[in-house]
Every structure is written in C-alpha cells, then in structure tokens.
C-alpha cells in the first residue's frame, strides 16, 4: 500500500494554484493509498507574525480541503505542530544536510536576490520539509512544480543517511532507514497562472482564492491583465491568461469555442472574462455549499484535526523510535 503525503501552508486562503496543483490531486489520491495531508503551520511561521491569523488560516485551510472532497476517514488530515516529531526529525536531518545544498534552494536565493535578510527558518525550510516527508515513509508527494526542488533535497538527504547507516532497521518500504519519495506533478496544472500572468502565488498578490465571495471574485477576474487590443481585433489565445484559467474549468468544446472567438475578433476581453467568471463560479458551487454546511458547526473541524493528529502521531512516533535507535540516541 502506497503512502501519499503532502502539506499546505496556512498563510492565507487557498487559491486556484493550490487547488489544481495540490488539493485536487491529493483528494484523488486518497482513494489509492494511505494518505497523510497536513497544514504546515511550522513552515508558515517563517513569515506569519499574527497569531490570530495563523489560527484562522489553519482552520480555514482545513475547512477548504474538507469542502473540496477530502474524506477524513480515508485520509489523515492534521496540523503539523500537533506532531512535534516533525521538528525533532528536522534537527537530526540537518546534521546530515550540506549547507551548499540549502544555499542553492530557490526560496532562499530569491530572498537574497531581493536583498532581504532570510531568517534561519527560511534557510532550513527544506530540511523541515524533508522531515515531514520521511517521518511517514512517504512514497508519493503530490505537489506543484515550485516544490519539486524540495522533494529532490529530501531524496538527497534520505540517501545520504541510508548510506551512513546501512545496517539500520529498515523502513517498511525497504530502501534503508528511510523510504526515498517521488514527487507527483501533473504537467498541465504544475504552475497555474495568476491575475498578472505570473505564477499564482500569495507573495505576488495575484491569487484567486477558491472560496472568495461573488463580488470580490468577479472584480478579480475583471482585473486580469490583458493587452490593449480593441474588441474587433483577432487575439492570440495561446498567450492569454484568461484562456489558461478557463481551461481549468471549462469542457473541451467550450475551450475550443473561446479559442475560436479569440482568433476571429469581434469579442472583447471583458466578455471573455465574464465567461471565465461564470465557469469558475459554477465549478466551485457544490464545494461552496458544502463549505457553508461544514462551517456551521465550528467544532467539526477541530474534531477532524484532533483525530488526524492522533493517527499521524502513531506513525510519526514509530518512525522516530527507529531513527533514534539507528543514530545512537537510544
Ligand atoms: P504552499 O502552501 O506554498 O502550496 C501548497 C501547494 O500548492 C502548490 N501550488 C501551486 N501549484 C500550481 N500552481 C501554482 N500557482 C501553485 N501555487 C502553489 C504548491 O506547489 C504546493 O504543492 N512547502 C510547501 C508545504 C509543505 C510540503 C511539505 C509539501 C511543507 N512540508 C511536505 C509537500 C511535502 C508549501 O509551501 O506549499
């Protein structure tokens, strides 16, 4: 039975990039193995400084995930900080992680390029991620393309430790002390674009949260950046953010119709944006209704997270016992 694991940071409301790049694939994979999905609040602490916002977004992400179809009986959903073994393993892994490997990671390099002073947590971020993954003997890690490098770092750290302790008790997968994980990235949604055509990201302020209210969501869609072609001019669908986003929701025939209307000219960007909004709004309608029903009982999410924490902890504590023994801490 395959172990599937992934995480999402509670740094704001989940957006279309999070949904198509990670949440939707995670929900599909809950049918195919033992799935562990967590809300990465330790990771979020590298940037979030408002404790109320941290708590609110943590519950919000859980609610969104459940509304989108995560089944808490099939999959384990939990809060990272409820399982302190994550940070214990991160320390052990960091003792085997060459500094240059972390200096080469893109989040750290981007920070330096912007002349910002990174905190140590940002530098060590990929090591904590490796701990998240290795703690559950994960085989498959469904993520967007921006996380691929982090899974590669995980594989390198796990390989180095497996070679250091060849006689250690083996993981159930049998690779050595740790299972070597594989990223799972779905090519056509690996990098969902945002309102300005760059990668959709909370840090670029170009996101469309999946459960925005109607008015702000409409306003965001109408604000998608386009060129200044007049209504009558033919337009190129292959470079359009509107078409790229429409493809996520619309059926093949509707996408072909929009592409043909782009090429023909005579339709303005405003009309295309309305079509996009309608498709988007309809797509999330059933999930929005489910979210409202779940939110009506505030204790429900807390219960789901508490039971997820207990199930996650059982696995994490067994792995930690194996690791402590292997490295001589017991
Ligand atoms: P986070 O919270 O930034 O994003 C959660 C997931 O959403 C994906 N994603 C996207 N996919 C496609 N297009 C986009 N525009 C887009 N924006 C975000 C991300 O790739 C990610 O899969 N470090 C992780 C959280 C984490 C984690 C882990 C993931 C912590 N530990 C262990 C996997 C395994 C993060 O910051 O995700």
PDB file of C-alpha atoms in Angstrom, residues 110-222:
ATOM      1  CA  UNK A 110      15.102  34.684  -4.165  1.00  0.00           C
ATOM      2  CA  UNK A 111      15.275  36.242  -0.719  1.00  0.00           C
ATOM      3  CA  UNK A 112      18.934  37.124  -1.129  1.00  0.00           C
ATOM      4  CA  UNK A 113      18.301  38.441  -4.652  1.00  0.00           C
ATOM      5  CA  UNK A 114      15.685  40.819  -3.201  1.00  0.00           C
ATOM      6  CA  UNK A 115      18.298  41.947  -0.656  1.00  0.00           C
ATOM      7  CA  UNK A 116      16.157  40.682   2.214  1.00  0.00           C
ATOM      8  CA  UNK A 117      17.777  39.065   5.227  1.00  0.00           C
ATOM      9  CA  UNK A 118      16.445  35.500   5.454  1.00  0.00           C
ATOM     10  CA  UNK A 119      15.644  34.061   8.875  1.00  0.00           C
ATOM     11  CA  UNK A 120      17.252  30.719   9.711  1.00  0.00           C
ATOM     12  CA  UNK A 121      13.828  29.039   9.426  1.00  0.00           C
ATOM     13  CA  UNK A 122      13.653  30.018   5.762  1.00  0.00           C
ATOM     14  CA  UNK A 123      17.146  28.659   5.145  1.00  0.00           C
ATOM     15  CA  UNK A 124      16.295  25.416   6.963  1.00  0.00           C
ATOM     16  CA  UNK A 125      12.801  25.194   5.408  1.00  0.00           C
ATOM     17  CA  UNK A 126      13.687  22.309   3.011  1.00  0.00           C
ATOM     18  CA  UNK A 127      15.067  20.264   5.939  1.00  0.00           C
ATOM     19  CA  UNK A 128      11.782  20.553   7.833  1.00  0.00           C
ATOM     20  CA  UNK A 129      10.008  19.558   4.642  1.00  0.00           C
ATOM     21  CA  UNK A 130      12.257  16.516   4.344  1.00  0.00           C
ATOM     22  CA  UNK A 131      11.324  15.605   7.920  1.00  0.00           C
ATOM     23  CA  UNK A 132       7.603  15.947   7.073  1.00  0.00           C
ATOM     24  CA  UNK A 133       8.004  13.539   4.182  1.00  0.00           C
ATOM     25  CA  UNK A 134      10.406  10.989   5.713  1.00  0.00           C
ATOM     26  CA  UNK A 135       8.534  10.730   9.006  1.00  0.00           C
ATOM     27  CA  UNK A 136       5.642   8.990   7.244  1.00  0.00           C
ATOM     28  CA  UNK A 137       7.715   6.693   4.978  1.00  0.00           C
ATOM     29  CA  UNK A 138       6.031   8.508   2.094  1.00  0.00           C
ATOM     30  CA  UNK A 139       6.280   7.063  -1.400  1.00  0.00           C
ATOM     31  CA  UNK A 140       4.440   9.764  -3.328  1.00  0.00           C
ATOM     32  CA  UNK A 141       4.374  13.531  -2.740  1.00  0.00           C
ATOM     33  CA  UNK A 142       1.746  15.362  -4.853  1.00  0.00           C
ATOM     34  CA  UNK A 143       2.894  18.985  -5.323  1.00  0.00           C
ATOM     35  CA  UNK A 144       3.041  21.882  -7.785  1.00  0.00           C
ATOM     36  CA  UNK A 145       6.240  22.440  -9.754  1.00  0.00           C
ATOM     37  CA  UNK A 146       7.615  25.012  -7.263  1.00  0.00           C
ATOM     38  CA  UNK A 147       8.071  22.228  -4.682  1.00  0.00           C
ATOM     39  CA  UNK A 148       9.979  19.810  -6.934  1.00  0.00           C
ATOM     40  CA  UNK A 149      13.385  21.030  -5.764  1.00  0.00           C
ATOM     41  CA  UNK A 150      12.376  20.428  -2.147  1.00  0.00           C
ATOM     42  CA  UNK A 151      11.451  16.811  -2.841  1.00  0.00           C
ATOM     43  CA  UNK A 152      14.830  16.385  -4.559  1.00  0.00           C
ATOM     44  CA  UNK A 153      16.569  17.737  -1.449  1.00  0.00           C
ATOM     45  CA  UNK A 154      14.573  15.218   0.602  1.00  0.00           C
ATOM     46  CA  UNK A 155      15.736  12.386  -1.632  1.00  0.00           C
ATOM     47  CA  UNK A 156      19.374  13.510  -1.301  1.00  0.00           C
ATOM     48  CA  UNK A 157      19.229  13.771   2.497  1.00  0.00           C
ATOM     49  CA  UNK A 158      17.484  10.393   2.827  1.00  0.00           C
ATOM     50  CA  UNK A 159      20.020   8.753   0.502  1.00  0.00           C
ATOM     51  CA  UNK A 160      22.959  10.149   2.491  1.00  0.00           C
ATOM     52  CA  UNK A 161      21.530   8.871   5.783  1.00  0.00           C
ATOM     53  CA  UNK A 162      20.665   5.464   4.335  1.00  0.00           C
ATOM     54  CA  UNK A 163      24.293   5.116   3.187  1.00  0.00           C
ATOM     55  CA  UNK A 164      25.599   6.202   6.597  1.00  0.00           C
ATOM     56  CA  UNK A 165      23.585   3.566   8.460  1.00  0.00           C
ATOM     57  CA  UNK A 166      23.430   0.566   6.126  1.00  0.00           C
ATOM     58  CA  UNK A 167      22.707  -1.797   8.990  1.00  0.00           C
ATOM     59  CA  UNK A 168      19.889   0.261  10.491  1.00  0.00           C
ATOM     60  CA  UNK A 169      16.377  -1.112  10.882  1.00  0.00           C
ATOM     61  CA  UNK A 170      14.653  -0.752   7.561  1.00  0.00           C
ATOM     62  CA  UNK A 171      11.631   1.305   6.676  1.00  0.00           C
ATOM     63  CA  UNK A 172       8.601  -0.745   5.644  1.00  0.00           C
ATOM     64  CA  UNK A 173       9.353   0.230   2.007  1.00  0.00           C
ATOM     65  CA  UNK A 174      12.777  -1.430   2.342  1.00  0.00           C
ATOM     66  CA  UNK A 175      15.027   1.311   0.844  1.00  0.00           C
ATOM     67  CA  UNK A 176      17.056   1.598   4.022  1.00  0.00           C
ATOM     68  CA  UNK A 177      16.404   3.654   7.133  1.00  0.00           C
ATOM     69  CA  UNK A 178      14.232   5.979   5.035  1.00  0.00           C
ATOM     70  CA  UNK A 179      11.938   5.456   2.072  1.00  0.00           C
ATOM     71  CA  UNK A 180      13.071   7.546  -0.928  1.00  0.00           C
ATOM     72  CA  UNK A 181       9.996   9.526  -2.056  1.00  0.00           C
ATOM     73  CA  UNK A 182       8.899  10.509  -5.564  1.00  0.00           C
ATOM     74  CA  UNK A 183       7.245  13.835  -6.398  1.00  0.00           C
ATOM     75  CA  UNK A 184       3.963  13.602  -8.300  1.00  0.00           C
ATOM     76  CA  UNK A 185       3.438  16.658 -10.508  1.00  0.00           C
ATOM     77  CA  UNK A 186       0.608  16.936 -13.023  1.00  0.00           C
ATOM     78  CA  UNK A 187       2.129  18.774 -16.023  1.00  0.00           C
ATOM     79  CA  UNK A 188      -0.818  20.922 -17.196  1.00  0.00           C
ATOM     80  CA  UNK A 189      -1.537  22.273 -13.692  1.00  0.00           C
ATOM     81  CA  UNK A 190       2.039  22.280 -12.357  1.00  0.00           C
ATOM     82  CA  UNK A 191       2.146  26.094 -12.493  1.00  0.00           C
ATOM     83  CA  UNK A 192      -1.263  27.773 -12.535  1.00  0.00           C
ATOM     84  CA  UNK A 193      -1.005  31.409 -13.632  1.00  0.00           C
ATOM     85  CA  UNK A 194      -2.249  34.347 -11.588  1.00  0.00           C
ATOM     86  CA  UNK A 195      -4.123  37.550 -12.478  1.00  0.00           C
ATOM     87  CA  UNK A 196      -0.957  39.144 -13.890  1.00  0.00           C
ATOM     88  CA  UNK A 197       0.183  36.107 -15.909  1.00  0.00           C
ATOM     89  CA  UNK A 198       2.981  35.170 -13.468  1.00  0.00           C
ATOM     90  CA  UNK A 199       2.749  32.031 -11.316  1.00  0.00           C
ATOM     91  CA  UNK A 200      -0.255  32.367  -8.979  1.00  0.00           C
ATOM     92  CA  UNK A 201       1.201  32.999  -5.540  1.00  0.00           C
ATOM     93  CA  UNK A 202       0.164  34.731  -2.326  1.00  0.00           C
ATOM     94  CA  UNK A 203       3.517  36.505  -2.313  1.00  0.00           C
ATOM     95  CA  UNK A 204       2.773  38.099  -5.736  1.00  0.00           C
ATOM     96  CA  UNK A 205      -0.691  39.246  -4.632  1.00  0.00           C
ATOM     97  CA  UNK A 206      -2.189  37.815  -7.833  1.00  0.00           C
ATOM     98  CA  UNK A 207      -4.323  34.997  -6.445  1.00  0.00           C
ATOM     99  CA  UNK A 208      -7.944  33.950  -6.880  1.00  0.00           C
ATOM    100  CA  UNK A 209      -8.993  32.279  -3.602  1.00  0.00           C
ATOM    101  CA  UNK A 210     -11.270  29.344  -4.411  1.00  0.00           C
ATOM    102  CA  UNK A 211     -13.941  30.403  -1.923  1.00  0.00           C
ATOM    103  CA  UNK A 212     -13.919  34.158  -2.420  1.00  0.00           C
ATOM    104  CA  UNK A 213     -17.344  35.803  -2.217  1.00  0.00           C
ATOM    105  CA  UNK A 214     -19.003  36.546  -5.549  1.00  0.00           C
ATOM    106  CA  UNK A 215     -18.297  40.270  -5.715  1.00  0.00           C
ATOM    107  CA  UNK A 216     -14.558  40.237  -4.951  1.00  0.00           C
ATOM    108  CA  UNK A 217     -14.062  37.194  -7.152  1.00  0.00           C
ATOM    109  CA  UNK A 218     -15.820  38.886 -10.087  1.00  0.00           C
ATOM    110  CA  UNK A 219     -13.743  42.011  -9.502  1.00  0.00           C
ATOM    111  CA  UNK A 220     -10.519  39.994  -9.541  1.00  0.00           C
ATOM    112  CA  UNK A 221     -11.450  38.211 -12.773  1.00  0.00           C
ATOM    113  CA  UNK A 222     -12.399  41.503 -14.443  1.00  0.00           C
TER     114      UNK A 222
END
